[in-house]
Amino acid sequence: MRIEPQKAETTVFGIIMAISFCHMLNDTMQSLIPALYPMIKDSYALDFTQIGLLGLVFQVTASLLQPLVGIYTDKRPLPYSLAVGMACTLTGLLLLAYAHSYWMLLVGAGTIGLGSSIFHPESSRVARLASGGRHGLAQSLFQVGGNFGTAIGPLLAAFIVLPRGQTTVAWFSGIALLGMMILWRVGIWYSQNRVSATRRVNAGAVTLPRNRVIASIAVLALLVLSKHLYMTSLSSYYTFYMIERFAVSVQQAQVLLFVFLGAVAVGTVAGGPMSDWFGTKFVIWFSILGALPFTLALPYVGYELTIVLTVFIGLILASAFSAIVVFAQELVPGRVGMIAGLFFGFAFGVGGIGAAVLGVVADHKGITYVYNICSYLPLLGLLTVLLPDIGKGRRHKLKG
């Protein structure tokens, strides 16, 4: 069946949902890595520092390559590279499934990171090109696929991999094959529509002095640092925290991690329409500073309130990233891939370095201490005041 070109002036929800679904498949597979930490730690007799290094290899492999992929594809788009990225993830899964040493685990994690570095910049570009001008909505729908995948991964690990063993990770190669087929079809649409869509996306771009743009990008990077370092403390070590503090089982801890990551997915969906309606700067203010009361209280509450607070933290913090990416893309028009690669890559890098550093801290000071020091990170949301007033939301435009 031939895919007919569609007008890029309208929001092409079929393409956005396809790329979001593949983002879900991609991040489902990637999220198996942290979800497997408790089993890997016992099987290979690892300490928290080695667990942190495993996360570092995955996250930094992705973070270092993503901006380079974005810069290259801004000049020479590669519509079918999306399927290639998924193939790298498939290879990494097989390496993880049949690893017989810690070093093979590191190679598998690095190969999955390579797949991520190829997938994210171009898929973010496709979502923006298919947005029809509703950039916040498109970006949040794209990202929520990844959030759902990240939430599903721990459940699959808890109920499939943990009871049956490490080799069952190979079962998920079928998911990667499905993703490759869908992304090949998306690549066909992308190659047919990219020229007209790019012209529309670049129309009416914001122009600011170079120094102001650089300063604003630096502020956005610090905001990503605050958000993702805190999110890493939960996604990587929440299971250990719940096991150590409340003596829950590994399966119960994985279910609680799923609850938190599910809240992250819901918050991501809400963040996009909020950005289109109220403006990206408002959403950045709300999503980072708004989480502060909950992060400060988290280390001091009991079991039930811990679950409640992490849900609120996930809901609020998750709305920030799509707004930050859209804001940065407005600051640097014509560099969609570079900006997507830079911010997705930086987010992965923060996660990787954060996982390693927090692992060392946890070994020396304990998991509870980690959540005490991380609780102040949302204070960096105050830096939002330094951002320029661009990208007013639909509500402001209607008033004007």
PDB file of N, CA and C in Angstrom, residues 3-16 129-130 189 192-194 196-197:
ATOM      1  N   ILE A   3       1.822   5.111   0.623  1.00  0.00           N
ATOM      2  CA  ILE A   3       1.447   6.173   1.549  1.00  0.00           C
ATOM      3  C   ILE A   3       1.349   7.479   0.786  1.00  0.00           C
ATOM      4  N   GLU A   4       0.178   8.088   0.782  1.00  0.00           N
ATOM      5  CA  GLU A   4      -0.023   9.341   0.061  1.00  0.00           C
ATOM      6  C   GLU A   4       0.502  10.507   0.878  1.00  0.00           C
ATOM      7  N   PRO A   5       1.120  11.499   0.199  1.00  0.00           N
ATOM      8  CA  PRO A   5       1.548  12.688   0.927  1.00  0.00           C
ATOM      9  C   PRO A   5       0.364  13.398   1.546  1.00  0.00           C
ATOM     10  N   GLN A   6       0.546  13.956   2.738  1.00  0.00           N
ATOM     11  CA  GLN A   6      -0.501  14.697   3.405  1.00  0.00           C
ATOM     12  C   GLN A   6      -0.063  16.129   3.594  1.00  0.00           C
ATOM     13  N   LYS A   7      -0.986  17.033   3.664  1.00  0.00           N
ATOM     14  CA  LYS A   7      -0.651  18.429   3.843  1.00  0.00           C
ATOM     15  C   LYS A   7      -0.022  18.649   5.209  1.00  0.00           C
ATOM     16  N   ALA A   8       1.175  19.271   5.175  1.00  0.00           N
ATOM     17  CA  ALA A   8       1.885  19.505   6.422  1.00  0.00           C
ATOM     18  C   ALA A   8       1.342  20.704   7.174  1.00  0.00           C
ATOM     19  N   GLU A   9       0.367  21.447   6.539  1.00  0.00           N
ATOM     20  CA  GLU A   9      -0.192  22.609   7.227  1.00  0.00           C
ATOM     21  C   GLU A   9      -1.142  22.207   8.328  1.00  0.00           C
ATOM     22  N   THR A  10      -1.607  20.969   8.290  1.00  0.00           N
ATOM     23  CA  THR A  10      -2.521  20.494   9.314  1.00  0.00           C
ATOM     24  C   THR A  10      -1.788  19.544  10.256  1.00  0.00           C
ATOM     25  N   THR A  11      -2.387  19.320  11.423  1.00  0.00           N
ATOM     26  CA  THR A  11      -1.793  18.400  12.376  1.00  0.00           C
ATOM     27  C   THR A  11      -2.049  16.969  11.909  1.00  0.00           C
ATOM     28  N   VAL A  12      -0.983  16.239  11.603  1.00  0.00           N
ATOM     29  CA  VAL A  12      -1.099  14.877  11.079  1.00  0.00           C
ATOM     30  C   VAL A  12      -1.020  13.922  12.263  1.00  0.00           C
ATOM     31  N   PHE A  13      -2.183  13.677  12.881  1.00  0.00           N
ATOM     32  CA  PHE A  13      -2.203  12.893  14.113  1.00  0.00           C
ATOM     33  C   PHE A  13      -1.764  11.453  13.883  1.00  0.00           C
ATOM     34  N   GLY A  14      -2.016  10.913  12.684  1.00  0.00           N
ATOM     35  CA  GLY A  14      -1.594   9.539  12.417  1.00  0.00           C
ATOM     36  C   GLY A  14      -0.088   9.377  12.552  1.00  0.00           C
ATOM     37  N   ILE A  15       0.668  10.339  12.018  1.00  0.00           N
ATOM     38  CA  ILE A  15       2.125  10.286  12.106  1.00  0.00           C
ATOM     39  C   ILE A  15       2.585  10.536  13.537  1.00  0.00           C
ATOM     40  N   ILE A  16       1.980  11.509  14.203  1.00  0.00           N
ATOM     41  CA  ILE A  16       2.361  11.807  15.592  1.00  0.00           C
ATOM     42  C   ILE A  16       2.122  10.596  16.484  1.00  0.00           C
ATOM     43  N   LEU A 129       7.262  18.455  12.676  1.00  0.00           N
ATOM     44  CA  LEU A 129       6.829  18.675  11.295  1.00  0.00           C
ATOM     45  C   LEU A 129       5.368  18.287  11.095  1.00  0.00           C
ATOM     46  N   ALA A 130       4.908  17.288  11.852  1.00  0.00           N
ATOM     47  CA  ALA A 130       3.517  16.843  11.724  1.00  0.00           C
ATOM     48  C   ALA A 130       2.560  17.625  12.617  1.00  0.00           C
ATOM     49  N   TRP A 189       6.622   8.825   4.881  1.00  0.00           N
ATOM     50  CA  TRP A 189       5.893  10.100   5.010  1.00  0.00           C
ATOM     51  C   TRP A 189       6.871  11.261   5.180  1.00  0.00           C
ATOM     52  N   GLN A 192       8.504  12.369   1.989  1.00  0.00           N
ATOM     53  CA  GLN A 192       7.567  13.002   1.064  1.00  0.00           C
ATOM     54  C   GLN A 192       7.163  14.407   1.502  1.00  0.00           C
ATOM     55  N   ASN A 193       7.200  14.682   2.787  1.00  0.00           N
ATOM     56  CA  ASN A 193       6.633  15.929   3.308  1.00  0.00           C
ATOM     57  C   ASN A 193       7.638  16.884   3.950  1.00  0.00           C
ATOM     58  N   ARG A 194       8.881  16.503   4.087  1.00  0.00           N
ATOM     59  CA  ARG A 194       9.797  17.276   4.918  1.00  0.00           C
ATOM     60  C   ARG A 194      10.066  18.675   4.378  1.00  0.00           C
ATOM     61  N   SER A 196       8.099  20.881   2.445  1.00  0.00           N
ATOM     62  CA  SER A 196       7.002  21.823   2.686  1.00  0.00           C
ATOM     63  C   SER A 196       6.758  22.032   4.166  1.00  0.00           C
ATOM     64  N   ALA A 197       6.895  20.973   4.959  1.00  0.00           N
ATOM     65  CA  ALA A 197       6.666  21.095   6.399  1.00  0.00           C
ATOM     66  C   ALA A 197       7.724  21.963   7.050  1.00  0.00           C
TER      67      ALA A 197
END
